[in-house]
Structure formats: C-alpha cells, structure tokens
Amino acid sequence: MDLHNTHQDDWALFCEEVSDVKPIEQDIIHVPNTKKNENGARLRAALNQINELEENQLTTGFVEAVDPYDIIAYKKEGVQDGVFKSLRQGKYRVESTLNISKLSVEAARLEVFKFITQSHENNIRCVLLVHGLGLKNKPHPARLKSYINAWLPNIDLVLACHSATTQLGSYGATIVLLKKSAEKKRETRERIQKRLG
C-alpha cells in the first residue's frame, strides 16, 4: 500500500469538501496599551517632579536658628506698611492651611514649595503654615520654624509673612501673603476700570 498516494488522495478529497467554505471575518478589537499609558503617566509625573526640584531653590543646608518663641516677620520691598500691619493682626482671611509639623526638613521643603505654588495658581492670597514650636527637637529646637524663617523670603511668590495670631497658632504657625496671580490682577484692573468708568 502506497502511503504517499493515500495521503495525497485524502488531501485532495479534503480540499474538494472545503472549497466553498469562506473564512470567518474577524472583529478587530483595539485594546489600549495600558502599559504604555501607565509608562507615559509615570514619565510625566517624574518630569514634573524634576521641574519642581529645579525650580525649588529652598535649602536644606545650614540656616540661622531661631528660638521657638521668636517672631517670624518679613515683607518684600514695596509692600505697604498698612498691608503688613493687617497681615500681622490677622485681618486677612486664611484660605488654605498646610501642616508640616511632623515632616522631615526635606519633605517640608518640597511640600511648602508645592503648596505656595499651587495656592498662587489657584488665586489664593493668604495661607497658613503650621510648623509647631519644635521644643522637643534635639539638638536644635524650632528646626522647622528656622527653615520656614529662611525659606519664605526666598520664595518669589511670597509678599510678606508673620507669626500667626493666637487664634491661628501663635509662634507655632506663620501666616503668609502671596502675590496676586495674573487672573487676580486682571480682576482688580476690571474692578477699578468699572469704578472709574
């Protein structure tokens, strides 16, 4: 028996039987490449963090130590005395608060910079930073307070700051007045023009 011929006959018979069969059309389903999307999101987050770190010039090196009960006070040149007095007396409404009292200096540095930047972007003018007195910090008390005292004058968006009123945390917190955002400046101009017009 010739196996080769038998196989050829079987193949020919099979081909004849299926000659009128059409292949089934396949539905094409586009599956999003979630891994690619996740990688893209991770990359964007990493780039944002790098940009923030490059913009964030706040030091974690040596700063002049302040006493836990020292008053923090700073105002940029051009800030009116009346504005600074109102800030000192707590006459501005605090719109947002950040508590950094339990953070390391490095974590506080990142959070403070991000908080001030985002507050400005969100048209927030007056914020409160709660840093605590740091009485138990060894060997240097008021560690975070000392850094806040050094950092705030170096943030371009900060117009003025002062130790908070008793109701807002006294020596353990600092109230901060931020520059107007471009949107707030535009609103002020429009309000003045309406009054004059």
CSV table of C-alpha atoms in Angstrom, one decimal:
chain,number,residue,atom,x,y,z
A,1,MET,CA,0.0,0.0,0.0
A,2,ASP,CA,1.4,3.4,-1.1
A,3,LEU,CA,1.0,5.7,1.9
A,4,HIS,CA,2.1,8.7,-0.1
A,5,ASN,CA,-0.7,8.3,-2.7
A,6,THR,CA,-3.2,7.7,0.1
A,7,HIS,CA,-2.3,11.0,1.8
A,8,GLN,CA,-2.5,12.8,-1.5
A,9,ASP,CA,-5.9,11.4,-2.2
A,10,ASP,CA,-7.1,12.3,1.4
A,11,TRP,CA,-5.8,15.9,0.9
A,12,ALA,CA,-7.4,16.2,-2.5
A,13,LEU,CA,-10.7,14.9,-1.1
A,14,PHE,CA,-10.5,17.4,1.9
A,15,CYS,CA,-9.7,20.3,-0.4
A,16,GLU,CA,-12.7,19.4,-2.5
A,17,GLU,CA,-15.0,19.2,0.5
A,18,VAL,CA,-14.0,22.6,1.9
A,19,SER,CA,-13.6,24.5,-1.4
A,20,ASP,CA,-16.9,26.5,-0.9
A,21,VAL,CA,-16.1,27.4,2.8
A,22,LYS,CA,-15.4,31.1,3.4
A,23,PRO,CA,-13.2,32.2,6.3
A,24,ILE,CA,-15.0,33.9,9.2
A,25,GLU,CA,-14.4,37.6,9.3
A,26,GLN,CA,-12.7,38.6,12.5
A,27,ASP,CA,-13.8,41.5,14.6
A,28,ILE,CA,-10.8,43.8,15.2
A,29,ILE,CA,-10.8,44.9,18.8
A,30,HIS,CA,-8.4,47.7,19.7
A,31,VAL,CA,-7.1,47.0,23.2
A,32,PRO,CA,-5.5,50.2,24.6
A,33,ASN,CA,-1.9,49.7,25.6
A,34,THR,CA,-2.4,50.4,29.3
A,35,LYS,CA,1.2,49.6,30.0
A,36,LYS,CA,2.2,52.4,27.5
A,37,ASN,CA,-0.3,54.8,29.1
A,38,GLU,CA,0.9,54.0,32.6
A,39,ASN,CA,4.5,54.4,31.5
A,40,GLY,CA,3.6,57.8,29.9
A,41,ALA,CA,1.9,58.9,33.1
A,42,ARG,CA,4.8,57.8,35.2
A,43,LEU,CA,7.2,59.7,32.9
A,44,ARG,CA,5.1,62.9,33.0
A,45,ALA,CA,5.0,62.7,36.8
A,46,ALA,CA,8.8,62.2,37.0
A,47,LEU,CA,9.4,65.1,34.7
A,48,ASN,CA,7.0,67.3,36.7
A,49,GLN,CA,8.9,66.3,39.9
A,50,ILE,CA,12.3,67.1,38.2
A,51,ASN,CA,10.9,70.6,37.1
A,52,GLU,CA,9.6,71.2,40.6
A,53,LEU,CA,13.0,70.3,42.1
A,54,GLU,CA,14.8,72.5,39.7
A,55,GLU,CA,12.5,75.5,40.5
A,56,ASN,CA,12.7,74.8,44.2
A,57,GLN,CA,15.8,76.6,45.4
A,58,LEU,CA,14.9,76.2,49.1
A,59,THR,CA,17.9,75.0,51.0
A,60,THR,CA,18.1,72.0,53.4
A,61,GLY,CA,21.6,73.1,54.4
A,62,PHE,CA,22.6,75.3,57.3
A,63,VAL,CA,20.1,78.1,58.3
A,64,GLU,CA,20.3,80.6,61.2
A,65,ALA,CA,18.4,79.0,64.1
A,66,VAL,CA,15.5,80.9,65.7
A,67,ASP,CA,14.1,80.5,69.2
A,68,PRO,CA,10.8,78.6,69.4
A,69,TYR,CA,9.2,81.8,70.8
A,70,ASP,CA,10.8,84.2,68.2
A,71,ILE,CA,8.5,86.2,65.9
A,72,ILE,CA,8.9,85.5,62.2
A,73,ALA,CA,8.4,88.7,60.3
A,74,TYR,CA,9.2,89.6,56.6
A,75,LYS,CA,7.9,91.9,53.9
A,76,LYS,CA,9.1,92.5,50.4
A,77,GLU,CA,10.2,95.9,49.4
A,78,GLY,CA,7.1,97.8,48.2
A,79,VAL,CA,4.6,96.1,50.5
A,80,GLN,CA,2.7,98.9,52.2
A,81,ASP,CA,3.0,99.2,56.0
A,82,GLY,CA,-0.8,99.1,56.3
A,83,VAL,CA,-0.9,95.8,54.4
A,84,PHE,CA,1.8,94.3,56.6
A,85,LYS,CA,0.0,95.5,59.8
A,86,SER,CA,-3.2,93.9,58.6
A,87,LEU,CA,-1.4,90.6,58.0
A,88,ARG,CA,0.3,90.8,61.4
A,89,GLN,CA,-3.1,91.4,63.1
A,90,GLY,CA,-4.8,88.5,61.3
A,91,LYS,CA,-7.2,90.7,59.3
A,92,TYR,CA,-6.8,88.7,56.2
A,93,ARG,CA,-8.9,85.5,55.8
A,94,VAL,CA,-6.7,82.4,55.7
A,95,GLU,CA,-7.9,80.5,52.6
A,96,SER,CA,-5.7,77.4,52.9
A,97,THR,CA,-3.5,75.7,55.6
A,98,LEU,CA,-0.5,73.3,55.4
A,99,ASN,CA,0.6,71.5,58.5
A,100,ILE,CA,4.3,70.4,58.2
A,101,SER,CA,4.9,70.0,62.0
A,102,LYS,CA,5.5,66.2,61.7
A,103,LEU,CA,7.6,66.3,58.5
A,104,SER,CA,11.3,66.0,57.9
A,105,VAL,CA,13.1,69.1,56.6
A,106,GLU,CA,13.4,67.6,53.1
A,107,ALA,CA,9.7,66.6,53.0
A,108,ALA,CA,8.7,70.0,54.4
A,109,ARG,CA,10.8,71.8,51.8
A,110,LEU,CA,9.0,70.0,48.9
A,111,GLU,CA,5.5,70.4,50.5
A,112,VAL,CA,6.0,74.1,51.3
A,113,PHE,CA,7.2,74.9,47.8
A,114,LYS,CA,4.4,72.9,46.1
A,115,PHE,CA,1.7,74.4,48.5
A,116,ILE,CA,2.7,78.0,47.9
A,117,THR,CA,3.0,77.4,44.1
A,118,GLN,CA,-0.4,75.7,43.9
A,119,SER,CA,-2.1,78.3,46.2
A,120,HIS,CA,-0.9,81.0,43.9
A,121,GLU,CA,-2.1,79.2,40.8
A,122,ASN,CA,-5.5,78.8,42.5
A,123,ASN,CA,-5.7,82.5,43.1
A,124,ILE,CA,-5.3,82.1,46.9
A,125,ARG,CA,-3.7,85.1,48.5
A,126,CYS,CA,-3.4,84.2,52.2
A,127,VAL,CA,-2.2,80.9,53.6
A,128,LEU,CA,-1.1,79.5,56.9
A,129,LEU,CA,1.9,77.3,57.5
A,130,VAL,CA,1.7,75.3,60.8
A,131,HIS,CA,5.3,74.3,61.7
A,132,GLY,CA,5.0,74.0,65.5
A,133,LEU,CA,7.4,75.3,68.1
A,134,GLY,CA,9.8,72.3,67.9
A,135,LEU,CA,10.5,72.4,71.6
A,136,LYS,CA,11.5,68.7,71.6
A,137,ASN,CA,13.8,68.9,68.6
A,138,LYS,CA,17.3,67.8,69.6
A,139,PRO,CA,19.9,69.2,69.5
A,140,HIS,CA,18.3,72.3,67.9
A,141,PRO,CA,14.8,73.4,69.0
A,142,ALA,CA,12.5,75.0,66.4
A,143,ARG,CA,14.2,73.3,63.5
A,144,LEU,CA,11.3,73.6,61.0
A,145,LYS,CA,10.4,77.1,62.2
A,146,SER,CA,14.0,78.1,61.5
A,147,TYR,CA,13.8,76.7,57.9
A,148,ILE,CA,10.4,78.5,57.4
A,149,ASN,CA,12.0,81.7,58.5
A,150,ALA,CA,14.8,81.2,55.9
A,151,TRP,CA,12.6,79.8,53.1
A,152,LEU,CA,9.8,82.3,52.9
A,153,PRO,CA,11.8,85.4,52.0
A,154,ASN,CA,13.4,83.3,49.2
A,155,ILE,CA,10.1,82.4,47.5
A,156,ASP,CA,9.3,84.9,44.8
A,157,LEU,CA,5.5,84.4,45.3
A,158,VAL,CA,5.7,85.5,48.9
A,159,LEU,CA,5.0,89.2,49.6
A,160,ALA,CA,5.0,89.0,53.4
A,161,CYS,CA,4.8,86.7,56.3
A,162,HIS,CA,4.4,87.0,60.1
A,163,SER,CA,4.0,84.7,63.1
A,164,ALA,CA,0.3,84.0,63.4
A,165,THR,CA,-2.2,85.4,65.8
A,166,THR,CA,-3.1,83.4,69.0
A,167,GLN,CA,-6.2,82.0,67.3
A,168,LEU,CA,-4.2,80.7,64.4
A,169,GLY,CA,-1.4,79.1,66.3
A,170,SER,CA,0.8,81.9,67.6
A,171,TYR,CA,4.5,81.2,67.5
A,172,GLY,CA,3.9,77.7,66.1
A,173,ALA,CA,2.4,79.0,62.8
A,174,THR,CA,3.2,81.6,60.2
A,175,ILE,CA,0.6,83.5,58.1
A,176,VAL,CA,1.8,84.2,54.5
A,177,LEU,CA,0.5,86.8,52.0
A,178,LEU,CA,1.1,85.8,48.4
A,179,LYS,CA,1.4,87.8,45.2
A,180,LYS,CA,-1.7,88.2,43.1
A,181,SER,CA,-2.0,85.8,40.2
A,182,ALA,CA,-2.4,87.1,36.7
A,183,GLU,CA,-6.1,86.4,36.9
A,184,LYS,CA,-6.5,88.3,40.2
A,185,LYS,CA,-4.6,91.3,38.8
A,186,ARG,CA,-6.9,91.3,35.7
A,187,GLU,CA,-10.0,91.2,38.0
A,188,THR,CA,-8.6,94.1,40.1
A,189,ARG,CA,-8.0,96.1,36.9
A,190,GLU,CA,-11.5,95.5,35.7
A,191,ARG,CA,-13.0,96.5,39.0
A,192,ILE,CA,-11.0,99.7,39.1
A,193,GLN,CA,-12.0,100.5,35.4
A,194,LYS,CA,-15.7,99.9,36.3
A,195,ARG,CA,-15.4,102.3,39.2
A,196,LEU,CA,-13.6,105.0,37.1
A,197,GLY,CA,-15.8,104.4,34.0
